Short mmCIF file of C-alpha atoms and ligand atoms in Angstrom, two decimals:
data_model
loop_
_atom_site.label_atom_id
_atom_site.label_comp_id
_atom_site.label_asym_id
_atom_site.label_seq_id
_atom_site.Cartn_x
_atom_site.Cartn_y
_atom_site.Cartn_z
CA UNK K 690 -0.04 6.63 3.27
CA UNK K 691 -1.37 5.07 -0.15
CA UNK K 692 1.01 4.81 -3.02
CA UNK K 693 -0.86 7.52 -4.59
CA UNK K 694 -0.08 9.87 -1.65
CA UNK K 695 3.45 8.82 -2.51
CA UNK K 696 3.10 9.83 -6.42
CA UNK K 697 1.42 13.31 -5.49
CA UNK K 698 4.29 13.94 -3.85
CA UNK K 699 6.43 14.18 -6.77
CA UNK K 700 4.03 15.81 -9.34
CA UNK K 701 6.19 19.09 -9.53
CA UNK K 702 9.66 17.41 -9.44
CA UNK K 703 11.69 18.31 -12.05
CA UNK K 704 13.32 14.94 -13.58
CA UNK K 705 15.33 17.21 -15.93
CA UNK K 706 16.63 19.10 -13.79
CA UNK K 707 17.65 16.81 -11.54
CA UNK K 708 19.35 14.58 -14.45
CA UNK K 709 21.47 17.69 -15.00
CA UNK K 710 22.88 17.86 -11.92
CA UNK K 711 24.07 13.89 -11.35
CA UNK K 712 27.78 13.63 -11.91
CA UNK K 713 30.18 10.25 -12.82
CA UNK K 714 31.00 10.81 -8.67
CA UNK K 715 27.18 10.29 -7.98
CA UNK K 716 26.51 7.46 -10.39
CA UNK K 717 29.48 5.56 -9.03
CA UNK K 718 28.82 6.09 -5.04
CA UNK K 719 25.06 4.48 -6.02
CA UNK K 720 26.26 1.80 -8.13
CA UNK K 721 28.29 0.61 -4.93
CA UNK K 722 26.03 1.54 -2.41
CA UNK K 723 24.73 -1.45 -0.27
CA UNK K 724 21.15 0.19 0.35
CA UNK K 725 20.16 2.53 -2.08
CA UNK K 726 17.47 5.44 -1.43
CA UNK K 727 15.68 7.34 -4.52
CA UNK K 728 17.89 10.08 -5.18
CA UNK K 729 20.56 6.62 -6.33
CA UNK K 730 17.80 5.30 -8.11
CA UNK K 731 17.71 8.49 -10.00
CA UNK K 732 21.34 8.78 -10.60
CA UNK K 733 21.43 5.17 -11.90
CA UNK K 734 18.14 6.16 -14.15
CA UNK K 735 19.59 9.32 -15.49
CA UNK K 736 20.89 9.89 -19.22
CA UNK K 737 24.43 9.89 -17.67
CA UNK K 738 24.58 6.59 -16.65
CA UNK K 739 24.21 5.27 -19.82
CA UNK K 740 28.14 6.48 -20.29
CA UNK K 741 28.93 3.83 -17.14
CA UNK K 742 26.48 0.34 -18.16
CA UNK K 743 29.04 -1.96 -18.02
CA UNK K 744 30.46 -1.07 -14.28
CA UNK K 745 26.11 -0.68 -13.61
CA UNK K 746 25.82 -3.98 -15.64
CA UNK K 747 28.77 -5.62 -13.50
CA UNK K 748 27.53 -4.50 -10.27
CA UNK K 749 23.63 -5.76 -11.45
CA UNK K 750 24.71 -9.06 -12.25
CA UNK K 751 27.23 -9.76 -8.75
CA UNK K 752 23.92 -8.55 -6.98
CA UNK K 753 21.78 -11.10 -9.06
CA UNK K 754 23.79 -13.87 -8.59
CA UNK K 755 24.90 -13.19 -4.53
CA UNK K 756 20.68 -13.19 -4.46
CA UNK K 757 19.16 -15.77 -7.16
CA UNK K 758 22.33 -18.10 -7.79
CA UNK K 759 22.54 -18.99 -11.76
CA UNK K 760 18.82 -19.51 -11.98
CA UNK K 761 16.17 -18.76 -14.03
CA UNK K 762 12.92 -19.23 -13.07
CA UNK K 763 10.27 -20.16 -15.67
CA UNK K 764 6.05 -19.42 -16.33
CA UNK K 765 3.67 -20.05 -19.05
CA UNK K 766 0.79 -17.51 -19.77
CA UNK K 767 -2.60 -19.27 -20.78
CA UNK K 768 -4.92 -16.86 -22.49
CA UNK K 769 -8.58 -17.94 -21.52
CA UNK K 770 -10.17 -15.20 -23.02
CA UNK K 771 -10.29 -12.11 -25.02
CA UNK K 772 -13.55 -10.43 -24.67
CA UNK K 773 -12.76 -7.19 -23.20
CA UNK K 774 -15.35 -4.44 -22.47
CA UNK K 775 -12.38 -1.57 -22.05
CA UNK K 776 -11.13 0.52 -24.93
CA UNK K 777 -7.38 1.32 -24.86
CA UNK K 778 -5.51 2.39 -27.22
CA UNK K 779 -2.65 0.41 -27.04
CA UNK K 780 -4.15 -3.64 -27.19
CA UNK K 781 -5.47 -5.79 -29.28
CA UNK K 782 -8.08 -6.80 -27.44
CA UNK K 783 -10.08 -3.40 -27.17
CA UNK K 784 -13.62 -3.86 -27.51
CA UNK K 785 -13.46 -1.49 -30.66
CA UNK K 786 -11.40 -3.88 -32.72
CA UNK K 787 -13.20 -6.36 -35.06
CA UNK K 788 -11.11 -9.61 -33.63
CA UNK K 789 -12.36 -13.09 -33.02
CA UNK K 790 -13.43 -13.69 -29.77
CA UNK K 791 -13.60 -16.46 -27.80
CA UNK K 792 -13.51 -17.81 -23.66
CA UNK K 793 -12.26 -21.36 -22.92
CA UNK K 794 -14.98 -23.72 -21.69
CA UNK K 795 -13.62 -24.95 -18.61
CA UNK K 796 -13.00 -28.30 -20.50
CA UNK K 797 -10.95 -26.93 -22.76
CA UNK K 798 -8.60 -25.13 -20.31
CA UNK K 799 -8.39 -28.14 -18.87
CA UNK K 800 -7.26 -29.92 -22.59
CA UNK K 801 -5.00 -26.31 -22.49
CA UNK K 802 -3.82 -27.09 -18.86
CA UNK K 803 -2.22 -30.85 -19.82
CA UNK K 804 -0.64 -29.71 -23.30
CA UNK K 805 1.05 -26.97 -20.98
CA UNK K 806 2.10 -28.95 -18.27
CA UNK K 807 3.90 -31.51 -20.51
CA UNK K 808 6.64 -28.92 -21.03
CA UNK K 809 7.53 -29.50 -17.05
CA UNK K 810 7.03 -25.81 -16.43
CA UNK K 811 5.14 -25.40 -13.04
CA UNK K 812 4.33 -21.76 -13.20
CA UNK K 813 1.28 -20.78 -14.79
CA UNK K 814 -0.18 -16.96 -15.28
CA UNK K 815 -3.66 -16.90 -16.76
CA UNK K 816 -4.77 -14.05 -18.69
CA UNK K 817 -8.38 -12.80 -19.66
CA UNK K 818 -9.13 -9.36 -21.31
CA UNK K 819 -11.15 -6.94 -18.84
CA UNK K 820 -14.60 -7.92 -18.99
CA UNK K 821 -16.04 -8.75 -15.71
CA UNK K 822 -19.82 -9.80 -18.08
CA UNK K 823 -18.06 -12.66 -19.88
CA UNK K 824 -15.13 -13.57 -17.43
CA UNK K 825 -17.04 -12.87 -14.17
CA UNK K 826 -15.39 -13.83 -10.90
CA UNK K 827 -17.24 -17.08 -10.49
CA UNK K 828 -15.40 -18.48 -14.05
CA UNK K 829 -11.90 -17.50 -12.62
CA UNK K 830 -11.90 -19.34 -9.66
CA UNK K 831 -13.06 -22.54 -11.51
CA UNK K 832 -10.29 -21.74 -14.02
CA UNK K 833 -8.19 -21.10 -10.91
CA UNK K 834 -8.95 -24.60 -9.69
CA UNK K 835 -8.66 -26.57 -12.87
CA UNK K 836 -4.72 -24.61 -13.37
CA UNK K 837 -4.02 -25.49 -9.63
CA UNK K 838 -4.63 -29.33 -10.35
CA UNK K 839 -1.83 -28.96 -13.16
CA UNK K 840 0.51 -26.37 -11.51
CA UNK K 841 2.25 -25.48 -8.44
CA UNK K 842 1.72 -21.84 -8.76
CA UNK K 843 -1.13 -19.98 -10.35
CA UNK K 844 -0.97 -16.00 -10.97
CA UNK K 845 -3.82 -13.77 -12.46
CA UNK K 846 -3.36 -10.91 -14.73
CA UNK K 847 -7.04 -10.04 -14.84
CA UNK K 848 -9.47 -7.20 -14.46
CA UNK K 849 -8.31 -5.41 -11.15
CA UNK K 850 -10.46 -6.56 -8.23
CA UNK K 851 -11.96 -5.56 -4.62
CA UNK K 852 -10.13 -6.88 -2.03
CA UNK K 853 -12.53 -9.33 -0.98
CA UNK K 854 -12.68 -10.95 -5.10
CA UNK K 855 -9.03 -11.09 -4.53
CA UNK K 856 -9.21 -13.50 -1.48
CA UNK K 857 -11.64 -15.53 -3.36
CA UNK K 858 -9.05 -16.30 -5.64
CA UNK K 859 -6.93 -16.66 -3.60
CA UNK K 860 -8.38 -19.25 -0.99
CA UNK K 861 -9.59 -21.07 -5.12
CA UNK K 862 -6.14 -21.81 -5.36
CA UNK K 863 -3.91 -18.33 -6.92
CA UNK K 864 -1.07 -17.51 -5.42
CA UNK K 865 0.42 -14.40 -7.35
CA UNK K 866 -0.87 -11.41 -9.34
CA UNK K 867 0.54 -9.48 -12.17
CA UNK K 868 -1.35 -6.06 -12.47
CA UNK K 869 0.34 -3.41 -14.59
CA UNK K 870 -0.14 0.01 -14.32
CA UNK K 871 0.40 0.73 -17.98
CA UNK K 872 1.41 4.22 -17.58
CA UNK K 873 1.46 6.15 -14.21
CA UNK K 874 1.82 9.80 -15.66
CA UNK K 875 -2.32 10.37 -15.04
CA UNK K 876 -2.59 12.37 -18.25
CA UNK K 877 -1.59 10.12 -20.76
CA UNK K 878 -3.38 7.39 -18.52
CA UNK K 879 -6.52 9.13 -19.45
CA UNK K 880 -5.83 9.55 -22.82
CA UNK K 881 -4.82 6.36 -24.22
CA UNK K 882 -8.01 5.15 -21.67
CA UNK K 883 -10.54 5.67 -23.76
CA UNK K 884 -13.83 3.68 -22.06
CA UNK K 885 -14.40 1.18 -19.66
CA UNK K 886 -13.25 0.30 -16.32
CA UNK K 887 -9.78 0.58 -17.09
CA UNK K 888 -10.36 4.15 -17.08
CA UNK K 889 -10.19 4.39 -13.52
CA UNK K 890 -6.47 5.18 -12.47
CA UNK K 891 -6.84 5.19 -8.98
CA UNK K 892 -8.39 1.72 -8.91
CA UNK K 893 -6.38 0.04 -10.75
CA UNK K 894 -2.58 1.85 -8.86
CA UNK K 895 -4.14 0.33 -5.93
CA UNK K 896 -4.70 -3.05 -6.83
CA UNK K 897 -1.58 -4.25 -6.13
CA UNK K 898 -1.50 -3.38 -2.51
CA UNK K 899 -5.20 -4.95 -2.37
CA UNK K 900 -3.42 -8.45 -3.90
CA UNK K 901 -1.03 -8.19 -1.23
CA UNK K 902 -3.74 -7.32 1.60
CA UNK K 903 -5.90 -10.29 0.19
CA UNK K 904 -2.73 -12.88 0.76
CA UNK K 905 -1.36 -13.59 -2.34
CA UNK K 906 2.75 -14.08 -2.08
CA UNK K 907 4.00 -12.70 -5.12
CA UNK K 908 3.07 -9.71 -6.84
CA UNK K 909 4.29 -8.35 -10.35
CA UNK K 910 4.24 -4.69 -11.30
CA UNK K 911 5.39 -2.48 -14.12
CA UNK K 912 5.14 0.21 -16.43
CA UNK K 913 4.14 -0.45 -20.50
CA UNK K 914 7.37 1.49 -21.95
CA UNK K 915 6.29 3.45 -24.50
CA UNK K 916 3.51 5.32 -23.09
CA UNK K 917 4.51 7.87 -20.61
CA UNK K 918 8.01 9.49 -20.97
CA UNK K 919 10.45 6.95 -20.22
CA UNK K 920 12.35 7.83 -17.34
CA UNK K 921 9.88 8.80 -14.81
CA UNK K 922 7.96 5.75 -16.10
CA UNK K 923 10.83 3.41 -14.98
CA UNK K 924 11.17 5.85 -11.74
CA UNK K 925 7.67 5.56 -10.54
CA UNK K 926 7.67 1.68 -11.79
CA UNK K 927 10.64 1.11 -8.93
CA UNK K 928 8.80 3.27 -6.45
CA UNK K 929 5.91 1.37 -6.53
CA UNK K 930 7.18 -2.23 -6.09
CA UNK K 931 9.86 -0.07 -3.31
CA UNK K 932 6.81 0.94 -1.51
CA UNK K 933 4.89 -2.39 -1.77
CA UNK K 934 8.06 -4.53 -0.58
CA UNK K 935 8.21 -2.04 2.76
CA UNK K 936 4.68 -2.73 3.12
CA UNK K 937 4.26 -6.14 3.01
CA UNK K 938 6.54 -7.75 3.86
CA UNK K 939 5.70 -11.49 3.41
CA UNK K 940 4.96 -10.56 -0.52
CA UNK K 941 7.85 -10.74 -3.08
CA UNK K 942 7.24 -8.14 -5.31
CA UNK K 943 8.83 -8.31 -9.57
CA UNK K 944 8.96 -6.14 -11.89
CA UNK K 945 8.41 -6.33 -15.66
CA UNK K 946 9.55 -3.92 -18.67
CA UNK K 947 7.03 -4.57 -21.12
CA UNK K 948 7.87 -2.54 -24.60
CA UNK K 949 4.51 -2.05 -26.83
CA UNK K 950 4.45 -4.32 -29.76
CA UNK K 951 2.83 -4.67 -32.96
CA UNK K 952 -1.22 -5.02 -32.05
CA UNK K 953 -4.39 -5.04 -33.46
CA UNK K 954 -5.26 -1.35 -34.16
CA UNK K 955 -1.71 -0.24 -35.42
CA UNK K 956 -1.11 1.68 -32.34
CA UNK K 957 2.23 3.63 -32.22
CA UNK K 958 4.27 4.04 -29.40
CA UNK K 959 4.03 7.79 -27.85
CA UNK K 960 7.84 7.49 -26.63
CA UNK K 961 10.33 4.69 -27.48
CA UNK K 962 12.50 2.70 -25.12
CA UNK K 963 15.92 1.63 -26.63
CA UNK K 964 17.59 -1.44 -26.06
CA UNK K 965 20.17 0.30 -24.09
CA UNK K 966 18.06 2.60 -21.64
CA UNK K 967 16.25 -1.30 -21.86
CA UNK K 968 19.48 -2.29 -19.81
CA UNK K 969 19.79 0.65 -18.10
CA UNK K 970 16.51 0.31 -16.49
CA UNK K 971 16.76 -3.40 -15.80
CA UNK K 972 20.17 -2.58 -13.71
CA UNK K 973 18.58 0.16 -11.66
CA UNK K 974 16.12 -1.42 -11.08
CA UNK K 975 17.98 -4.67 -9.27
CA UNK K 976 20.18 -2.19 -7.25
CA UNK K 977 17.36 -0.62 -5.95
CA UNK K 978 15.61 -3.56 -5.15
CA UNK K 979 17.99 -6.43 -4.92
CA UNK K 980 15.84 -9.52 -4.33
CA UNK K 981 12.90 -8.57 -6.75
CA UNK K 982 12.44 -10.62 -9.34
CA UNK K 983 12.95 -8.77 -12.99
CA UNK K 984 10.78 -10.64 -15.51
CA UNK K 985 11.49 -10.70 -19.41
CA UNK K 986 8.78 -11.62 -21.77
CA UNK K 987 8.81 -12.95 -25.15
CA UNK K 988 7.71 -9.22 -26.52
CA UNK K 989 11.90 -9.34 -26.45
CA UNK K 990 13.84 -11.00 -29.11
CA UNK K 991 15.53 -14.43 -28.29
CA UNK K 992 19.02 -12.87 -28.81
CA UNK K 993 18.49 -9.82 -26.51
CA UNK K 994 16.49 -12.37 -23.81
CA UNK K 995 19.82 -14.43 -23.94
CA UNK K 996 21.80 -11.33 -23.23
CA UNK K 997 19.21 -9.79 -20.59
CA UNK K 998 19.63 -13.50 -19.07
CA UNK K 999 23.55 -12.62 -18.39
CA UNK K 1000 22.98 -9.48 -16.86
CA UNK K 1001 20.10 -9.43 -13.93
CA UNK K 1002 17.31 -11.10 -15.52
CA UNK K 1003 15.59 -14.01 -12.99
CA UNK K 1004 12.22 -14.83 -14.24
CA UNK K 1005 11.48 -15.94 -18.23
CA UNK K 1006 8.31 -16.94 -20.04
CA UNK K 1007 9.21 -19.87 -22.38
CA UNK K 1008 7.30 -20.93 -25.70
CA UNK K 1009 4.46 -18.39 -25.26
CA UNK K 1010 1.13 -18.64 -27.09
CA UNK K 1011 -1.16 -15.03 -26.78
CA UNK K 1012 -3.91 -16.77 -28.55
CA UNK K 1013 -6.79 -18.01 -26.88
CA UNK K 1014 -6.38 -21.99 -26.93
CA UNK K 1015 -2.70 -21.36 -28.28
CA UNK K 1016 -1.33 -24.55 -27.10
CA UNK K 1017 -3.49 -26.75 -28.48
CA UNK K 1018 -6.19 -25.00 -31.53
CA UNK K 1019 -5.98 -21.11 -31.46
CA UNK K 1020 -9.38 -20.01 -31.28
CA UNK K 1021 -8.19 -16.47 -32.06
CA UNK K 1022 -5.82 -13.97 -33.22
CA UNK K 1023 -2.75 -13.14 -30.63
CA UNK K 1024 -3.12 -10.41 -28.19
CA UNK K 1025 0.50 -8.98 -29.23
CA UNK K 1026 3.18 -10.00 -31.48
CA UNK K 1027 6.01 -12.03 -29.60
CA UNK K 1028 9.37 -11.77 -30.84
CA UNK K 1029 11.04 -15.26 -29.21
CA UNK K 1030 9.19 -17.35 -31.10
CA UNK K 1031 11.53 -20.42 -30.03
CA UNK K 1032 9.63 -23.28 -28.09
CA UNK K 1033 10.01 -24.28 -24.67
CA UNK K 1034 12.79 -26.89 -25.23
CA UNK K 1035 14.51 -24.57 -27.07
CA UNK K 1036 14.93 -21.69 -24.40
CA UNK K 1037 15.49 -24.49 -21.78
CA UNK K 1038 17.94 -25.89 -24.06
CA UNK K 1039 19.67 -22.05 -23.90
CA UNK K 1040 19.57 -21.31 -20.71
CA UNK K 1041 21.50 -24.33 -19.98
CA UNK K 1042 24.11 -23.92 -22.57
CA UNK K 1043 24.93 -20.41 -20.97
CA UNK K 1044 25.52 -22.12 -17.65
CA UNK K 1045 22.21 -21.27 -15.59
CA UNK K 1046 19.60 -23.48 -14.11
CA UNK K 1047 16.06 -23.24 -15.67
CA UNK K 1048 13.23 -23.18 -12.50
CA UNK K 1049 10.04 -24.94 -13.11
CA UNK K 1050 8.94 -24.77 -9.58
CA UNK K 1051 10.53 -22.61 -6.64
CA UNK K 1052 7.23 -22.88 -4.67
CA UNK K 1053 4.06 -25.23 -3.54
CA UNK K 1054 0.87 -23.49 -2.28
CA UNK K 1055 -0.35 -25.53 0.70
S1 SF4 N 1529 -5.43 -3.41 -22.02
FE1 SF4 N 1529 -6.87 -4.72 -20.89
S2 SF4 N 1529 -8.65 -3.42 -20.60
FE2 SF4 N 1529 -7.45 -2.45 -22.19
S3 SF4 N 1529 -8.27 -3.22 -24.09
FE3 SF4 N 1529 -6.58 -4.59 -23.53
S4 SF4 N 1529 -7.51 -6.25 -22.37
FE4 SF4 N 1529 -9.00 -4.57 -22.48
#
């Protein structure tokens, strides 16, 4: 059964209802359950909860540490280009907005590459907009190969792919994908999809299970918050990494809780996600999966980071640049705002003042 067999299944359930229902009993048996199935999930997701964070938050944070230790693992995105050929509403990269553009020769990710790996970090996630004309699949493996010379892991968050692209990348060198969903309600999917490929829903839910089919060890899912309503978003977000962590096994599967920030085309967020649902979210989601990793982004501010740090967050990026050729000349304007605008030393210098270890490399490809 395909994940999207999975979703159909809950098109008529009632997620108000059901939140109406869960009681402090409920919320507490989850929150000290060892294995928790979906109707926990729920309980820990529902408006409730929110009256109980700290005894989720306490609970979140033994799991973290009995799994990950005081560690933090670390990742750099490098934005090779931003020609996209999609139109969504929500980025700054749609092919409707009058930006700069501009792809990285492959000399100049390589210039990109050493300026990165100076900071240590051995974690690298390389990021084009959609275009498959401008960035076909030829360019990202020699990207792929140039990163891999630098780095000890490479991940793709690129134009979703056949299964057979996928393993091309993958025997070029990348080892993990990041593929968001954006929104998994289907109706506000199409509508914030204007043109393009992107448009495709069904493609797109299923390219995480083709990543994992095609080899690659670490996959990294999510919802955009601020798109679909917020709790089924976060619902169907831990269902999907649930369902591709049964499957496979031999893949670790994160999750990320992307908010939408400030972009090119003054987009405004159809539903908002508050700092504390933020936490709410983050905690269900490590009780229902214990060993995933739960990735923060600079979108967050450094202050909240350092407090999401405390709680259940494993995996950070660290001095972020969205530009094309940020690390060395920006060639263009940022895909997104960031919020952490601190460098890399900086958050290194943070996370070991709160009494964690920063990660540069948990992991060689051979
Ligand atoms: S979200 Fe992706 S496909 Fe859509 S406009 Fe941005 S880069 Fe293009």
């Amino acid at each position: 059964m395909s994940f999207l067999a999975q979703l159909k299944a809950y098109e008529e359930f009632d997620f108000k209802d059901y939140f109406d229902h869960v009681t402090d009993t409920m919320i507490f048996e989850s929150i000290e359950k060892k294995t928790l199935d979906w109707y926990d999930f729920l309980n820990l997701l529902s408006p409730r909860a929110k009256q109980h964070l700290e005894a989720l938050a306490r609970r979140a944070h033994e799991v973290t540490v009995q799994h990950f230790g005081y560690t933090i693992s670390l990742y750099l995105p490098i934005y090779v280009s931003n020609y996209c050929s999609s139109h969504c509403l929500y980025c700054g990269f749609s092919k409707q907005n009058r930006i700069k553009r501009n792809k990285l020769s492959l000399e100049e990710v390589e210039i990109e590459a050493q300026e990165i790996a100076k900071t240590g970090i051995k974690h690298i996630l390389f990021l084009t907009g959609e275009s498959k004309k401008i960035t076909p699949l030829s360019y990202l493996i020699d990207v792929a190969k140039i990163l891999r010379r630098h780095f000890a892991q490479v991940a793709i968050e690129v134009a979703p792919m056949d299964e057979k692209e996928y393993h091309q990348l993958f025997e070029a060198g990348v080892d993990a994908l990041t593929v968001y969903q954006e929104v998994y309600d289907k109706t506000i999917y199409q509508q914030v999809h204007i043109s393009g490929e992107k448009t495709n829903y069904q493609y797109r839910l299923d390219a995480p299970e083709r990543g994992a089919k095609a080899g690659f060890r670490n996959i990294n899912i999510g919802p955009l918050f601020g798109l679909g309503e917020i709790l089924p978003e976060a619902f169907f977000g831990g269902l999907h990494a649930k369902y591709l962590s049964d499957k496979y096994l031999e893949c670790e599967v994160g999750l990320s809780l992307p908010r939408i920030n400030e972009a090119e085309g003054g987009f405004q967020p159809l539903s908002l996600l508050d700092d504390t649902t933020f936490v709410q979210i983050m905690c269900a989601y490590r009780l229902f999966l214990p060993r995933a990793d739960i990735n923060i982004s600079t979108r967050e501010t450094a202050e909240f980071r350092d407090n999401l740090l405390k709680i259940c967050a494993t995996k950070f990026s660290a001095g972020s640049k969205t530009e094309v050729g940020g690390y060395t000349k920006a060639k263009t304007e940022p895909q997104f705002e960031i919020s952490d605008a601190r460098d890399t030393t900086h958050v290194i210098e943070r996370i070991q003042s709160m009494g964690y270890e920063p990660v540069y490399k948990n992991w060689e490809g051979i």
